[in-house]
PDB file of C-alpha atoms and ligand atoms in Angstrom:
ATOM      1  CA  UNK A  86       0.000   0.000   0.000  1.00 73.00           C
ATOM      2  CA  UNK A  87       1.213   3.401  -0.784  1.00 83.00           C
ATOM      3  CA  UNK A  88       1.677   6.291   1.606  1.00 88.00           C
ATOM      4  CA  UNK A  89      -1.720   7.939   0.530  1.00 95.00           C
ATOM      5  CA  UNK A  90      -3.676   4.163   1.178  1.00 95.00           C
ATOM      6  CA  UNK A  91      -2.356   4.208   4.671  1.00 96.00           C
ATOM      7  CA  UNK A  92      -3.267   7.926   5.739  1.00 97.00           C
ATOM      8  CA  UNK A  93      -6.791   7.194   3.694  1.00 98.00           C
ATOM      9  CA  UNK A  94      -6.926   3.861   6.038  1.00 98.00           C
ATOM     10  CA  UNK A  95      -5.736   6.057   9.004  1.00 98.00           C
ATOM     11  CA  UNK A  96      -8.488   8.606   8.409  1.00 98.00           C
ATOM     12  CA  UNK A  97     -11.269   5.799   8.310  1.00 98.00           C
ATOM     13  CA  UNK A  98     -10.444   4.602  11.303  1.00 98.00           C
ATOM     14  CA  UNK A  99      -9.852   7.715  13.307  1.00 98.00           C
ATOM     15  CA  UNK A 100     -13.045   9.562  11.285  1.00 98.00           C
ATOM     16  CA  UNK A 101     -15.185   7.072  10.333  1.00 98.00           C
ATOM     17  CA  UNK A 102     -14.969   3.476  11.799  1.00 98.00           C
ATOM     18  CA  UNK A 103     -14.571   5.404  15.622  1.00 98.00           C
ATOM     19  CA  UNK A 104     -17.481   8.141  15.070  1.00 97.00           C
ATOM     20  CA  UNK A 105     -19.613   5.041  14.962  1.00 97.00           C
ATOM     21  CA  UNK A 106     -20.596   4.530  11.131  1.00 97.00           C
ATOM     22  CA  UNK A 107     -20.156   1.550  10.207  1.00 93.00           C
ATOM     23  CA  UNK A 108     -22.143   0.840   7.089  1.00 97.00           C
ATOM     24  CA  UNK A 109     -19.471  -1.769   5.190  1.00 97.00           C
ATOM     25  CA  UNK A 110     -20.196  -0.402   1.572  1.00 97.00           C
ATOM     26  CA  UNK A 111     -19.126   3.806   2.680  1.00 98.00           C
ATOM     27  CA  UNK A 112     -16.196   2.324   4.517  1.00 98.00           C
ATOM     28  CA  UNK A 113     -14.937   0.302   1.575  1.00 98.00           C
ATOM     29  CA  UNK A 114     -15.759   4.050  -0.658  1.00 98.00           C
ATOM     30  CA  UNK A 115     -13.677   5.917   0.900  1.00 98.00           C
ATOM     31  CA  UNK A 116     -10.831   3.415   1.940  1.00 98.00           C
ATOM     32  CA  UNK A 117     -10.760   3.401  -2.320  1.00 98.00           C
ATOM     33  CA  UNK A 118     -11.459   7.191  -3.391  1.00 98.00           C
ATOM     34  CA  UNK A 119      -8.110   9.264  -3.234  1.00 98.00           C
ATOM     35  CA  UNK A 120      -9.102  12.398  -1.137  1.00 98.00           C
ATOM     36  CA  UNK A 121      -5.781  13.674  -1.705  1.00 98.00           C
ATOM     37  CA  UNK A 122      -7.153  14.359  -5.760  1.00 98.00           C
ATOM     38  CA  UNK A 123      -9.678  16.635  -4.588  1.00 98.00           C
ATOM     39  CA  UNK A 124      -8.277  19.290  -2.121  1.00 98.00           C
ATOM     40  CA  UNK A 125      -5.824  22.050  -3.447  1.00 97.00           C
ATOM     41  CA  UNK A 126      -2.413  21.071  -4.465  1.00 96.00           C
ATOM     42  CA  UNK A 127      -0.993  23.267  -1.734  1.00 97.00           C
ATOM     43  CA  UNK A 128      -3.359  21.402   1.106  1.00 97.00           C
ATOM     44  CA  UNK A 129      -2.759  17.616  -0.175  1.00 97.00           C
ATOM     45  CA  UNK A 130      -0.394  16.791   3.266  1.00 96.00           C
ATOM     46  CA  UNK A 131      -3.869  17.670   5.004  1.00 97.00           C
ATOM     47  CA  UNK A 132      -5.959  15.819   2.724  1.00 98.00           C
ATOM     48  CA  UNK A 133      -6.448  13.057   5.464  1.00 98.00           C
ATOM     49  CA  UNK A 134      -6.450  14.600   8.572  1.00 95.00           C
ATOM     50  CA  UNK A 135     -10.096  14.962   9.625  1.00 94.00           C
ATOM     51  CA  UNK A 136     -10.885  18.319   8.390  1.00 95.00           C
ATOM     52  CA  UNK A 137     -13.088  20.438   6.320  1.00 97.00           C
ATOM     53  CA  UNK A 138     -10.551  21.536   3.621  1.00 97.00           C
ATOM     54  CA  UNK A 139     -11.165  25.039   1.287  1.00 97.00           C
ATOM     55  CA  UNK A 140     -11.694  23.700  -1.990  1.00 97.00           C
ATOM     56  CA  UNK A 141     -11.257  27.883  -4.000  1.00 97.00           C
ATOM     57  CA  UNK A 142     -13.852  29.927  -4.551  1.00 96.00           C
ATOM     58  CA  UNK A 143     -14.856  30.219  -0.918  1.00 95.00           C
ATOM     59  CA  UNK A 144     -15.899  27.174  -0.964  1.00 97.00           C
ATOM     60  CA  UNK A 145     -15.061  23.579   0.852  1.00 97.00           C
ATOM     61  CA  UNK A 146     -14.474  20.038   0.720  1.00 98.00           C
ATOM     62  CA  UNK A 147     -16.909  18.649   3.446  1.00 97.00           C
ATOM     63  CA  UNK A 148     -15.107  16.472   6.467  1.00 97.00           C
ATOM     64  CA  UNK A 149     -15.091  13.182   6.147  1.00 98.00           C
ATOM     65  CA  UNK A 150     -17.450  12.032   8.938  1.00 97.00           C
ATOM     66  CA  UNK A 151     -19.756  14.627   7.586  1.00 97.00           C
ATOM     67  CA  UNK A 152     -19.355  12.882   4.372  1.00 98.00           C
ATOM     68  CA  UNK A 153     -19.478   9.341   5.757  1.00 98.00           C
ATOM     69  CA  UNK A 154     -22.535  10.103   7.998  1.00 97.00           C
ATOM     70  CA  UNK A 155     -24.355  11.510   5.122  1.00 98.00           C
ATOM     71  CA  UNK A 156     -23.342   9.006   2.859  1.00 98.00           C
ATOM     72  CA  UNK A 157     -24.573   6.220   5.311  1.00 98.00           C
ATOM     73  CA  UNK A 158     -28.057   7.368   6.001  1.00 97.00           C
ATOM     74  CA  UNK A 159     -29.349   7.838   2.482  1.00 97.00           C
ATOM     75  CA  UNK A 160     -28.945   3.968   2.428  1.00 95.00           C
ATOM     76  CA  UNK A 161     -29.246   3.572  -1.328  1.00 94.00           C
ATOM     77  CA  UNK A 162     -28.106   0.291  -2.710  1.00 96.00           C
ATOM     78  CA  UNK A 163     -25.554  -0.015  -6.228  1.00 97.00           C
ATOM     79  CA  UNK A 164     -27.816   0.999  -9.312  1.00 98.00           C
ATOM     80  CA  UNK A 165     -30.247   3.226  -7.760  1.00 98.00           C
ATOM     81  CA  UNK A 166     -29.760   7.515  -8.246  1.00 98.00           C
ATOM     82  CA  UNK A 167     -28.767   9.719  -5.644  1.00 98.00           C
ATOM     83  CA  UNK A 168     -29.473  13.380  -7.028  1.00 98.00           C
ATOM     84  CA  UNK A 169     -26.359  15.173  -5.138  1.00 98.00           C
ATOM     85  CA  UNK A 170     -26.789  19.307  -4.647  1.00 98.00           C
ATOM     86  CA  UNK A 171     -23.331  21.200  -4.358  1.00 98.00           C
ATOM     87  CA  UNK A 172     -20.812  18.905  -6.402  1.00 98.00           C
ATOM     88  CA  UNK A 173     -17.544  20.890  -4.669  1.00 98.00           C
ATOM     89  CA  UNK A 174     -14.670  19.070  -5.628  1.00 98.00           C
ATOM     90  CA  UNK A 175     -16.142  16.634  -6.451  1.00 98.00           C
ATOM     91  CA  UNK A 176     -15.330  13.924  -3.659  1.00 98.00           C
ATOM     92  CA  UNK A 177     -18.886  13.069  -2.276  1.00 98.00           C
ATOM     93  CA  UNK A 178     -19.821  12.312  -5.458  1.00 98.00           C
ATOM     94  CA  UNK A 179     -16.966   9.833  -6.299  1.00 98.00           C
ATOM     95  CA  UNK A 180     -18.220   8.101  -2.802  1.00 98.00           C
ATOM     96  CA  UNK A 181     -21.402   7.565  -3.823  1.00 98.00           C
ATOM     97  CA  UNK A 182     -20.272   6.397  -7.074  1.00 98.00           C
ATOM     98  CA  UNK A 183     -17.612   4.181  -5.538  1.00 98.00           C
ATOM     99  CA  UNK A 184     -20.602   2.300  -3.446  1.00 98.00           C
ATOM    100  CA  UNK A 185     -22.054   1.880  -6.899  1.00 98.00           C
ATOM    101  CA  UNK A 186     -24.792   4.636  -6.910  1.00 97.00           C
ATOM    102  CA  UNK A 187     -25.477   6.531 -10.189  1.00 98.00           C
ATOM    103  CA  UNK A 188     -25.016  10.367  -8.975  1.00 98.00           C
ATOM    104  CA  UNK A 189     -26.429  13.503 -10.453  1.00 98.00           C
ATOM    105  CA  UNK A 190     -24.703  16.557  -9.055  1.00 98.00           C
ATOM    106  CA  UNK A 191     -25.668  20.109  -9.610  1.00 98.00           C
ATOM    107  CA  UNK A 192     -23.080  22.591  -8.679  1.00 98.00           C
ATOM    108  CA  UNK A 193     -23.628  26.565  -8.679  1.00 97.00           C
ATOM    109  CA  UNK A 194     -20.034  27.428  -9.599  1.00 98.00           C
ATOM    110  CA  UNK A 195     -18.801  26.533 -13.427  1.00 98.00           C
ATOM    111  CA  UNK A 196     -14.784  26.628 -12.378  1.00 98.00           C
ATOM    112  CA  UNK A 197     -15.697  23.923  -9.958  1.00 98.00           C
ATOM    113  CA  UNK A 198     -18.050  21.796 -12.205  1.00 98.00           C
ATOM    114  CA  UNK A 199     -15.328  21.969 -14.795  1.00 98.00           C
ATOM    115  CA  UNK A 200     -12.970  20.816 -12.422  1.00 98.00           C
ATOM    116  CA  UNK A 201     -14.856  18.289 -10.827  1.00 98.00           C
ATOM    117  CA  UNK A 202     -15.746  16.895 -14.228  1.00 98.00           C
ATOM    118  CA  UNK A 203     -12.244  16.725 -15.394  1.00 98.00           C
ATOM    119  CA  UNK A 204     -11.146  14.924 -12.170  1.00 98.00           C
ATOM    120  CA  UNK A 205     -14.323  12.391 -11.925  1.00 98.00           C
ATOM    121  CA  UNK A 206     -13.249  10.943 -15.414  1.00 98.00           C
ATOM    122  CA  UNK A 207      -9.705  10.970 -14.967  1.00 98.00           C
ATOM    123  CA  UNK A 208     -10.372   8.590 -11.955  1.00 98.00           C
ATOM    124  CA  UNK A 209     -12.563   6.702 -14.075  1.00 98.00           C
ATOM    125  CA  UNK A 210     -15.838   7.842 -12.071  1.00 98.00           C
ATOM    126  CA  UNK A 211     -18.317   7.782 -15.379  1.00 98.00           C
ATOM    127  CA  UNK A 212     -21.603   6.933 -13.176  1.00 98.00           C
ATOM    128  CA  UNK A 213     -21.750  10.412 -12.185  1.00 98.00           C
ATOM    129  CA  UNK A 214     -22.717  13.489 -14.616  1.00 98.00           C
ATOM    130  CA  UNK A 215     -22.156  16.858 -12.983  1.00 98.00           C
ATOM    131  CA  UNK A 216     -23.641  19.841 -14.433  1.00 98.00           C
ATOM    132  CA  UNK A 217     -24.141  23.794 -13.254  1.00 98.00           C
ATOM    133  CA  UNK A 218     -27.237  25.271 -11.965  1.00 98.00           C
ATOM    134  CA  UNK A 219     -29.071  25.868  -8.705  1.00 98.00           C
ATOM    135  CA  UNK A 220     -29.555  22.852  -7.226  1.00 98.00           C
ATOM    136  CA  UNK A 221     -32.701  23.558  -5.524  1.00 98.00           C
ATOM    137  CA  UNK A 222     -34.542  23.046  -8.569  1.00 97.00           C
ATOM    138  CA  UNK A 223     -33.189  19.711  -8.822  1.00 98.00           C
ATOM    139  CA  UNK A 224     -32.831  17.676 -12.072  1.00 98.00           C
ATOM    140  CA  UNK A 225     -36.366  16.562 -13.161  1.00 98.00           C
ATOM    141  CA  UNK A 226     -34.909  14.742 -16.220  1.00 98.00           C
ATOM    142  CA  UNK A 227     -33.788  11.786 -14.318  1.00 98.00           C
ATOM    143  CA  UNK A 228     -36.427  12.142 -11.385  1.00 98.00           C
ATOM    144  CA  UNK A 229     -37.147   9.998  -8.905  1.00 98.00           C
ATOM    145  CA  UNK A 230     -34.218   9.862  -6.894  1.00 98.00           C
ATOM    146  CA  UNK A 231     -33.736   7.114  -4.020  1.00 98.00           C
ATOM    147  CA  UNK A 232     -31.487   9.381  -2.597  1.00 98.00           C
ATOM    148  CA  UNK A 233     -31.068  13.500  -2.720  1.00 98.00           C
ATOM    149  CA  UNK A 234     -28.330  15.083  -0.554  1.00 98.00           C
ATOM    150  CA  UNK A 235     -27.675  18.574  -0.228  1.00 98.00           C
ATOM    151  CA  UNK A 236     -23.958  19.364   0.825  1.00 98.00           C
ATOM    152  CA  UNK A 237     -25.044  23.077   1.598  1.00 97.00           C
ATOM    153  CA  UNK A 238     -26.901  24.975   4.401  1.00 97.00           C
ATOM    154  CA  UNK A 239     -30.863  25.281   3.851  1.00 97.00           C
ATOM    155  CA  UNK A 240     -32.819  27.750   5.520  1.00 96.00           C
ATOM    156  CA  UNK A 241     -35.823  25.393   4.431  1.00 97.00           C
ATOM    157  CA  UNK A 242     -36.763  22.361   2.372  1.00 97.00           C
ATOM    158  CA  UNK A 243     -36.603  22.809  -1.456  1.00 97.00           C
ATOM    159  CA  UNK A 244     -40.162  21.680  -2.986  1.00 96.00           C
ATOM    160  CA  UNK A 245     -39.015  20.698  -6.088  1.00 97.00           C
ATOM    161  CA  UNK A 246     -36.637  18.100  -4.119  1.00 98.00           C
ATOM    162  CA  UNK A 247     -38.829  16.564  -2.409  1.00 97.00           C
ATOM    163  CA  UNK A 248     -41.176  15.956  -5.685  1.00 97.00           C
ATOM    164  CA  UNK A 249     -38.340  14.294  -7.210  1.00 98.00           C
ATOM    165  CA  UNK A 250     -37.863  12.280  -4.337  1.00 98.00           C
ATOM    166  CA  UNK A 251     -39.035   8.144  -5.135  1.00 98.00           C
ATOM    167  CA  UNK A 252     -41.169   6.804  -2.505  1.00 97.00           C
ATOM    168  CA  UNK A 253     -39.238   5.374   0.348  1.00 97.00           C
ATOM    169  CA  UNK A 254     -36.452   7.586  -0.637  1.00 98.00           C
ATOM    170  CA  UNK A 255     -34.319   9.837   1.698  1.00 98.00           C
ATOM    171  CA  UNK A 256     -33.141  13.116   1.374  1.00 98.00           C
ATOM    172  CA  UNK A 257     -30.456  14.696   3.833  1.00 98.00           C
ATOM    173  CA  UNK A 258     -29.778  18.802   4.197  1.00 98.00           C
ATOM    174  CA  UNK A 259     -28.702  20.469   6.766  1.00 98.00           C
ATOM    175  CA  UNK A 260     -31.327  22.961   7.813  1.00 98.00           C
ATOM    176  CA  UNK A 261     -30.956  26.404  10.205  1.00 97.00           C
ATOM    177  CA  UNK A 262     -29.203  29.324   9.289  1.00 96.00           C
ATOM    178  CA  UNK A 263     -26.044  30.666   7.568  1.00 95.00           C
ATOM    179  CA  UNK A 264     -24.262  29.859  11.202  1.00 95.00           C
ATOM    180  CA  UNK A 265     -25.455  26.365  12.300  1.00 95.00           C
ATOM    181  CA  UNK A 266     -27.296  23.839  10.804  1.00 97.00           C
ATOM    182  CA  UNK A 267     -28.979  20.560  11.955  1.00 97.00           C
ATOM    183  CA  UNK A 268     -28.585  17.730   9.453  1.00 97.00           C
ATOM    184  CA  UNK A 269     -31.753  16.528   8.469  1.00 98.00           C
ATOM    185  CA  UNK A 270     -33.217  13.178   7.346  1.00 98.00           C
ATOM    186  CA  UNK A 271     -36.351  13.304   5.074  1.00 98.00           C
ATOM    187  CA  UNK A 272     -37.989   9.926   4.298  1.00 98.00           C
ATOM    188  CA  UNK A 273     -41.031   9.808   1.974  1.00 97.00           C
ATOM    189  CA  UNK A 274     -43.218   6.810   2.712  1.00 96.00           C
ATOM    190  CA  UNK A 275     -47.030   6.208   1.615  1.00 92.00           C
ATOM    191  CA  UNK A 276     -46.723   9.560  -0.256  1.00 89.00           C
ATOM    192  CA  UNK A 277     -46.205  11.716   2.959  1.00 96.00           C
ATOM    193  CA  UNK A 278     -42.734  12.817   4.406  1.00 98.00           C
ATOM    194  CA  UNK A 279     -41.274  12.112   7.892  1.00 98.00           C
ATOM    195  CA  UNK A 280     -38.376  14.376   9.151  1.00 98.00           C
ATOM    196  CA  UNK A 281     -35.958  13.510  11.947  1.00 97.00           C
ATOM    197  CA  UNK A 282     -33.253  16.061  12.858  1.00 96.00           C
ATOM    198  CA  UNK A 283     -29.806  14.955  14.124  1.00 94.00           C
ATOM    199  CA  UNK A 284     -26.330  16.728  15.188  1.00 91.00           C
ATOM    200  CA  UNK A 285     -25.272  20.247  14.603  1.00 94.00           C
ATOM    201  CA  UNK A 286     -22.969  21.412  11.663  1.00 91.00           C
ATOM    202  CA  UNK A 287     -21.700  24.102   9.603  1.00 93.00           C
ATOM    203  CA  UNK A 288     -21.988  24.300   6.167  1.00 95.00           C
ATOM    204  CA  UNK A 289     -21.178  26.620   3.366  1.00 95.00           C
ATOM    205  CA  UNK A 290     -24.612  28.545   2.970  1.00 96.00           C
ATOM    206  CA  UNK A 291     -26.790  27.333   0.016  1.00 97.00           C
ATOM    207  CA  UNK A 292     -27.520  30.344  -2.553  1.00 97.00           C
ATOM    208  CA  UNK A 293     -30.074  31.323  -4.841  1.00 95.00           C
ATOM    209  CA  UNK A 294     -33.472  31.707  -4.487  1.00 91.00           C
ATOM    210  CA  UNK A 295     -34.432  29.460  -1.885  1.00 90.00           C
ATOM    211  CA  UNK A 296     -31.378  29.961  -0.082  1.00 91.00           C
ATOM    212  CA  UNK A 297     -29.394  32.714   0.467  1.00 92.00           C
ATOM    213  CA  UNK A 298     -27.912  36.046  -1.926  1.00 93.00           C
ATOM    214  CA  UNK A 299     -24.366  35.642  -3.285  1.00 86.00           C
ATOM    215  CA  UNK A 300     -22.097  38.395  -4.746  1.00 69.00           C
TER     216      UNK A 300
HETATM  217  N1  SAM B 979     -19.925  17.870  -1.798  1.00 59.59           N
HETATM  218  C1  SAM B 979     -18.761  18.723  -1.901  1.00 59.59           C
HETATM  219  C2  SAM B 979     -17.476  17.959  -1.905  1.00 59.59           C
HETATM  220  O1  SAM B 979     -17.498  16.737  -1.756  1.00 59.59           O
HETATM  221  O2  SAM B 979     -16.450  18.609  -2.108  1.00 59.59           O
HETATM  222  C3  SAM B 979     -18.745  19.794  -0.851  1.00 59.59           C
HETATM  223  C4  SAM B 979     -19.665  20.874  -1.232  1.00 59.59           C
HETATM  224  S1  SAM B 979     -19.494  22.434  -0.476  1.00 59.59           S
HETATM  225  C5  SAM B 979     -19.646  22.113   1.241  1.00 59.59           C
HETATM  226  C6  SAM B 979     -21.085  23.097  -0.968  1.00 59.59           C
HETATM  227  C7  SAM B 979     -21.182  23.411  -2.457  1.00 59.59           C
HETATM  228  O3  SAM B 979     -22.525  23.810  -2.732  1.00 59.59           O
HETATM  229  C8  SAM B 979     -20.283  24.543  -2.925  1.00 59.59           C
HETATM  230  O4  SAM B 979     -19.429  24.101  -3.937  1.00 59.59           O
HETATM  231  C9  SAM B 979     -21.266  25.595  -3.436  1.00 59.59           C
HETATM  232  O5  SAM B 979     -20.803  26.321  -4.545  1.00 59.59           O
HETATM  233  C10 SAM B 979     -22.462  24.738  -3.793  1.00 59.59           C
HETATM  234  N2  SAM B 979     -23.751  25.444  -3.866  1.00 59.59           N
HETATM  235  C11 SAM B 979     -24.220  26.453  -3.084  1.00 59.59           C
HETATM  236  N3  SAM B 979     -25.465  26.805  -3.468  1.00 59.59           N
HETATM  237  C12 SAM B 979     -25.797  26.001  -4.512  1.00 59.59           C
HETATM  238  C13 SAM B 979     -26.949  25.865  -5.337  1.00 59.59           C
HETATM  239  N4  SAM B 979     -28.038  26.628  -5.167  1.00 59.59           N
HETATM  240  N5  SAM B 979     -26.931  24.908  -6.296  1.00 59.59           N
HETATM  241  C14 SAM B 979     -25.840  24.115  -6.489  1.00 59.59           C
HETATM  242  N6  SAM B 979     -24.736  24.202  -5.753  1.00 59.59           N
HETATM  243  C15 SAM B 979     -24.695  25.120  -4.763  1.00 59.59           C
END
């Protein structure tokens, strides 16, 4: 194994496996998807430690037990589609593709949907097509989703999402405010929707019309 497979094994232990998730199929994604690829050149000695990392554009690579956790509770199995909102760099997605899901992500900022693009097929991640927009419309082409996660602060649910959500699917946000968030589990069953609300985070805020202004 090479220096970057035993940090990455390091980091699931320490970040993963020990914050209590232990769904087999995320653990075997990101013991296989080279973090190091997706933060900055100038940050790749931190790629592994368990941090949030800044990806440009003031914008950031998620931590990996956020990414785990959220990862985990959509519980979608290989073949179904996980519509993903805020692509980043680019690593969530390769997760969820790496655990054999077919992603959608929508991602607000072209420089970073080029870039994630680029890198997805360079690592040979072709179950996932990336393209820009606001997210909180969703992607009605390829609706339903078994899966929808958003990887940036709500301040409240996006209707389109949760029309393009399959029946017994699961869509996780974080909802609150620009400050602190509480991730969120949406499950549609029998046509109706059941929220539970979990631990606090941060997130990058979520922007557009249904979120929040940008520049
Ligand atoms: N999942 C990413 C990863 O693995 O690197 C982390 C995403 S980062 C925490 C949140 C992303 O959401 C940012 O790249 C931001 O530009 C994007 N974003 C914010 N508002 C959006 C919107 N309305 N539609 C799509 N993307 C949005």
């Amino acid at each position: 194994m090479d220096e970057f497979g035993k940090q990455r094994q390091r980091m699931v232990e320490r970040f993963v496996i020990r914050k209590g998730i232990d769904d087999e199929r995320v653990v075997q994604a990101m013991l296989q998807v080279p973090r190091h690829r997706f933060v900055q050149p100038a940050l790749i000695h931190q790629a592994y430690d368990g941090k949030a990392l800044p990806i440009g554009y003031g914008q950031t690579i998620s931590h990996p037990t956020t990414v785990a956790l959220m990862c985990a509770l959509l519980a979608v199995s290989p073949g179904e589609r996980v519509l993903e909102v805020g692509t980043g760099s680019g690593y969530n997605a390769a997760v969820l593709a790496q655990m054999g899901v077919k992603v959608f992500s929508i991602e607000r900022i072209g420089q970073l949907v080029r870039k994630a693009r680029r890198l997805l097929a360079e690592l040979g991640y072709h179950s996932v097509a990336v393209r820009q927009g606001d997210g909180a419309t969703g992607w009605p082409e390829f609706a339903p989703f078994q899966g929808i996660v958003i990887t940036a602060a709500c301040r409240s649910v996006p209707k389109a999402l949760l029309e393009q959500l399959s029946e017994e699917g699961r869509m996780i946000l974080p909802l609150g405010t620009t400050s602190r968030q509480k991730l969120t589990l949406i499950q549609r069953t029998g046509g109706e929707f059941f929220a539970r609300q979990m631990g606090e985070h941060r997130f990058v805020p979520l922007i557009g019309k249904q979120g929040w202004p940008g520049e």
